[in-house]
Short mmCIF file of C-alpha atoms in Angstrom, two decimals:
data_model
loop_
_atom_site.label_atom_id
_atom_site.label_comp_id
_atom_site.label_asym_id
_atom_site.label_seq_id
_atom_site.Cartn_x
_atom_site.Cartn_y
_atom_site.Cartn_z
CA MET A 1 97.20 144.44 12.09
CA SER A 2 94.98 141.35 11.97
CA PRO A 3 91.31 141.84 12.95
CA ARG A 4 90.33 141.05 16.52
CA PRO A 5 88.70 137.60 16.77
CA PRO A 6 85.17 137.34 18.14
CA LEU A 7 85.00 136.76 21.89
CA ILE A 8 82.91 133.63 21.35
CA GLU A 9 82.86 131.51 18.21
CA THR A 10 81.42 128.03 17.78
CA ARG A 11 81.60 126.00 14.59
CA ALA A 12 79.32 122.99 14.12
CA LEU A 13 79.25 122.52 17.89
CA GLY A 14 77.61 119.30 19.03
CA LYS A 15 76.97 117.60 22.36
CA VAL A 16 75.76 114.05 22.88
CA TYR A 17 75.20 112.54 26.32
CA SER A 18 75.59 108.77 26.82
CA PRO A 19 76.48 108.19 23.14
CA GLY A 20 75.84 104.73 21.74
CA THR A 21 73.56 103.69 24.59
CA PRO A 22 69.77 103.43 24.85
CA ALA A 23 69.92 106.59 27.00
CA GLU A 24 71.66 108.63 24.28
CA VAL A 25 70.56 112.27 24.19
CA VAL A 26 71.59 114.67 21.41
CA ALA A 27 71.62 118.01 23.25
CA LEU A 28 73.28 120.20 20.59
CA ARG A 29 73.33 119.81 16.81
CA GLY A 30 75.86 121.68 14.65
CA VAL A 31 75.62 125.05 16.39
CA ASP A 32 77.37 128.00 14.71
CA LEU A 33 77.53 131.16 16.81
CA ARG A 34 79.64 134.32 16.85
CA VAL A 35 79.54 136.83 19.70
CA GLU A 36 81.61 139.97 19.21
CA HIS A 37 83.32 141.95 21.95
CA GLY A 38 80.85 144.34 23.59
CA GLU A 39 77.75 142.56 22.32
CA PHE A 40 74.66 141.83 24.45
CA LEU A 41 73.17 138.47 23.40
CA ALA A 42 70.12 136.64 24.73
CA ILE A 43 69.80 132.88 24.24
CA MET A 44 66.18 131.77 24.57
CA GLY A 45 64.52 128.39 24.55
CA ALA A 46 62.11 126.12 26.36
CA SER A 47 63.18 123.52 28.89
CA GLY A 48 65.13 120.79 27.08
CA SER A 49 65.90 122.99 24.08
CA GLY A 50 69.67 122.89 24.59
CA LYS A 51 70.19 126.38 26.00
CA SER A 52 71.62 125.13 29.30
CA THR A 53 74.00 122.81 27.46
CA MET A 54 75.04 125.75 25.30
CA MET A 55 75.69 127.83 28.42
CA ASN A 56 77.80 125.06 29.97
CA LEU A 57 79.93 124.80 26.83
CA ILE A 58 80.39 128.56 26.47
CA GLY A 59 81.32 128.70 30.16
CA CYS A 60 83.87 125.86 29.77
CA LEU A 61 81.91 123.88 32.37
CA ASP A 62 81.55 121.03 29.87
CA THR A 63 83.28 119.91 26.67
CA PRO A 64 81.65 119.39 23.25
CA SER A 65 81.32 116.03 21.56
CA SER A 66 82.06 117.54 18.15
CA GLY A 67 82.82 120.84 16.49
CA THR A 68 85.01 123.73 17.61
CA TYR A 69 84.71 126.35 20.34
CA LEU A 70 87.03 129.37 20.36
CA CYS A 71 87.01 131.70 23.36
CA ASP A 72 88.77 134.98 22.57
CA GLY A 73 90.66 133.17 19.83
CA VAL A 74 91.71 130.20 21.98
CA ASP A 75 90.59 126.72 20.91
CA VAL A 76 89.17 125.36 24.16
CA ALA A 77 89.80 121.76 22.99
CA SER A 78 93.54 122.49 23.19
CA LEU A 79 93.33 123.12 26.94
CA ASP A 80 93.51 120.60 29.77
CA ALA A 81 91.29 120.87 32.85
CA ALA A 82 93.64 123.36 34.53
CA GLY A 83 93.76 125.46 31.37
CA ARG A 84 89.99 125.55 31.12
CA ALA A 85 89.77 126.56 34.79
CA ARG A 86 92.21 129.40 34.15
CA LEU A 87 90.23 130.50 31.10
CA ARG A 88 87.03 130.59 33.17
CA LEU A 89 88.76 132.60 35.87
CA GLU A 90 90.22 135.18 33.48
CA LYS A 91 87.58 135.45 30.74
CA ILE A 92 84.15 134.64 32.22
CA GLY A 93 82.10 135.96 35.12
CA PHE A 94 79.11 133.77 36.04
CA VAL A 95 75.75 134.99 37.36
CA PHE A 96 73.12 132.42 38.40
CA GLN A 97 69.42 132.49 39.18
CA GLY A 98 69.99 131.32 42.77
CA PHE A 99 72.72 133.91 43.50
CA ASN A 100 75.03 131.18 44.97
CA LEU A 101 76.24 133.39 47.81
CA LEU A 102 77.84 131.98 50.96
CA SER A 103 75.33 132.61 53.74
CA ARG A 104 77.86 133.11 56.53
CA GLN A 105 79.97 135.58 54.57
CA THR A 106 79.30 139.29 54.19
CA ALA A 107 78.69 140.84 50.80
CA LEU A 108 82.28 142.06 50.79
CA GLU A 109 83.64 138.61 51.64
CA ASN A 110 81.49 136.95 48.96
CA VAL A 111 82.77 139.37 46.34
CA MET A 112 86.40 138.83 47.40
CA MET A 113 86.18 135.03 47.09
CA PRO A 114 87.34 134.72 43.43
CA LEU A 115 90.41 136.82 44.21
CA VAL A 116 91.59 134.08 46.56
CA TYR A 117 91.52 131.54 43.70
CA ALA A 118 93.19 134.04 41.39
CA GLY A 119 96.11 134.44 43.80
CA VAL A 120 95.58 138.18 44.23
CA PRO A 121 97.64 139.56 47.15
CA VAL A 122 95.64 139.95 50.37
CA ALA A 123 96.19 143.70 50.53
CA GLU A 124 94.54 144.18 47.11
CA ARG A 125 91.42 142.09 47.72
CA GLU A 126 89.29 144.38 49.87
CA PRO A 127 89.83 147.56 47.81
CA ARG A 128 88.96 145.69 44.62
CA ALA A 129 85.87 144.13 46.20
CA ARG A 130 84.66 147.51 47.47
CA GLU A 131 85.13 148.96 43.99
CA ALA A 132 83.08 146.11 42.49
CA LEU A 133 80.29 146.67 45.03
CA ALA A 134 80.33 150.37 44.15
CA GLN A 135 79.85 149.43 40.48
CA VAL A 136 76.55 147.73 41.35
CA GLY A 137 75.42 150.41 43.80
CA LEU A 138 75.97 148.48 47.03
CA SER A 139 78.79 150.35 48.76
CA ASP A 140 76.61 150.74 51.84
CA ARG A 141 75.83 147.01 52.10
CA ALA A 142 79.38 145.63 52.20
CA GLY A 143 79.06 144.36 55.77
CA HIS A 144 75.64 142.73 55.35
CA LYS A 145 75.14 138.97 55.00
CA PRO A 146 72.83 137.57 52.29
CA SER A 147 69.96 137.05 54.76
CA GLU A 148 70.06 140.79 55.43
CA LEU A 149 69.71 141.69 51.75
CA SER A 150 66.78 141.68 49.35
CA GLY A 151 66.76 139.35 46.35
CA GLY A 152 67.77 142.18 44.06
CA GLN A 153 70.62 143.18 46.36
CA GLN A 154 71.82 139.57 46.53
CA GLN A 155 71.89 139.41 42.75
CA ARG A 156 73.86 142.66 42.66
CA VAL A 157 76.40 141.11 45.04
CA ALA A 158 76.59 138.09 42.71
CA ILE A 159 77.18 140.40 39.73
CA ALA A 160 79.90 142.26 41.65
CA ARG A 161 81.54 138.90 42.38
CA ALA A 162 81.35 138.02 38.68
CA LEU A 163 83.05 141.33 37.83
CA ILE A 164 85.84 141.10 40.40
CA ASN A 165 88.45 139.56 38.07
CA GLN A 166 87.46 141.99 35.30
CA PRO A 167 86.47 139.31 32.77
CA PRO A 168 85.44 140.45 29.29
CA LEU A 169 82.34 138.21 29.38
CA LEU A 170 79.44 138.00 31.83
CA LEU A 171 77.49 134.76 31.38
CA ALA A 172 74.14 134.93 33.19
CA ASP A 173 71.81 131.94 33.58
CA GLU A 174 68.20 133.09 34.24
CA PRO A 175 69.54 136.00 36.34
CA THR A 176 66.08 137.41 37.03
CA GLY A 177 64.28 134.09 37.55
CA ALA A 178 64.01 134.52 41.32
CA LEU A 179 63.10 138.24 41.22
CA ASP A 180 59.90 140.24 40.86
CA SER A 181 59.30 142.21 37.67
CA ARG A 182 60.40 145.59 39.04
CA THR A 183 63.62 144.20 40.47
CA SER A 184 64.21 142.27 37.24
CA GLU A 185 64.09 145.53 35.29
CA GLU A 186 66.63 147.07 37.69
CA ILE A 187 69.00 144.12 37.21
CA MET A 188 68.63 144.25 33.42
CA ALA A 189 69.33 147.99 33.46
CA LEU A 190 72.52 147.18 35.40
CA PHE A 191 73.56 144.69 32.71
CA GLU A 192 72.97 147.38 30.07
CA ARG A 193 75.22 149.80 31.97
CA LEU A 194 77.91 147.13 32.23
CA GLN A 195 77.67 146.57 28.47
CA ALA A 196 78.01 150.31 27.92
CA GLY A 197 81.20 150.10 29.97
CA GLY A 198 82.65 147.53 27.59
CA ARG A 199 81.49 144.15 28.90
CA THR A 200 80.12 141.42 26.66
CA ILE A 201 76.88 140.02 28.09
CA ILE A 202 75.27 136.65 27.31
CA ILE A 203 72.01 135.91 29.09
CA ILE A 204 70.21 132.56 29.08
CA THR A 205 66.49 133.15 29.57
CA HIS A 206 63.01 131.93 28.69
CA GLU A 207 61.46 135.34 29.42
CA GLN A 208 60.85 137.65 26.45
CA PRO A 209 60.93 140.89 28.52
CA VAL A 210 64.43 139.92 29.71
CA ALA A 211 65.61 139.03 26.20
CA ASP A 212 64.28 142.34 24.90
CA HIS A 213 67.14 144.13 26.68
CA ALA A 214 69.68 142.38 24.43
CA ASP A 215 71.07 143.63 21.10
CA ARG A 216 70.43 140.23 19.52
CA ILE A 217 68.30 137.20 20.34
CA VAL A 218 68.95 133.61 19.30
CA VAL A 219 66.56 130.75 20.04
CA MET A 220 67.43 127.15 20.84
CA HIS A 221 65.01 124.45 19.68
CA ASP A 222 65.70 120.70 19.81
CA GLY A 223 69.43 121.36 20.11
CA GLU A 224 69.58 123.69 17.11
CA LEU A 225 70.21 127.43 17.18
CA HIS A 226 68.02 129.83 15.21
CA GLU A 227 68.74 133.53 14.74
CA GLN A 228 65.81 135.71 15.77
CA GLY A 229 67.57 138.88 14.69
CA TRP A 230 69.24 142.09 15.76
CA GLN A 231 67.37 144.58 17.93
CA ALA A 232 69.80 147.50 18.38
CA PRO A 233 69.27 150.43 18.32
CA GLY A 234 66.21 150.80 20.51
CA LYS A 235 66.16 147.08 21.28
CA GLY A 236 62.87 145.34 21.83
CA LYS A 237 61.36 147.54 24.51
#
């Protein structure tokens, strides 16, 4: 049996915006990265370092200018727009700083939304959404709208939504940026429990206390990626 490929692998990945023009910006330079199944990785960096570009490429929200990106063994360059959309739907759950919840929808309805795009039969949607809410400890808030929830609860709803299609990877962009320190710790503890359950977690952050929850930290600087090292066991806390 051949060994399982890494969930994420980039080889000499590069990204240039407006190439050949006076406005040219080299956002990524020859990035090599491997993320194994079940790993918890933090990507750190200052504003303009390239970490957001890296997140967009890993999330198949953008395409590289050079190099190779393999997601669970699939060369993303071989996919058309529909193929990349399907890959995002099946392989990646997104969590954002601003929660991105629909204000007029209940927590349950927000969590069910990706199932509509996935073509899941109507009868299966609500049970699956309730199970996802239970995973993040919000079974008793299913009927509440975002305005009726705290920031931490809204982020839990967003994480439940990211989990609903059971993707192997959770990709979180500054997931605690809008939360106080105590709530941030609760959300990071939730990510650790999800990792223990088999999920791969990649968090984009500029906060060291958040990164300290990861098994491994890499740092982006001027479009280049630098290994900071492994932290497990015990991590950086």
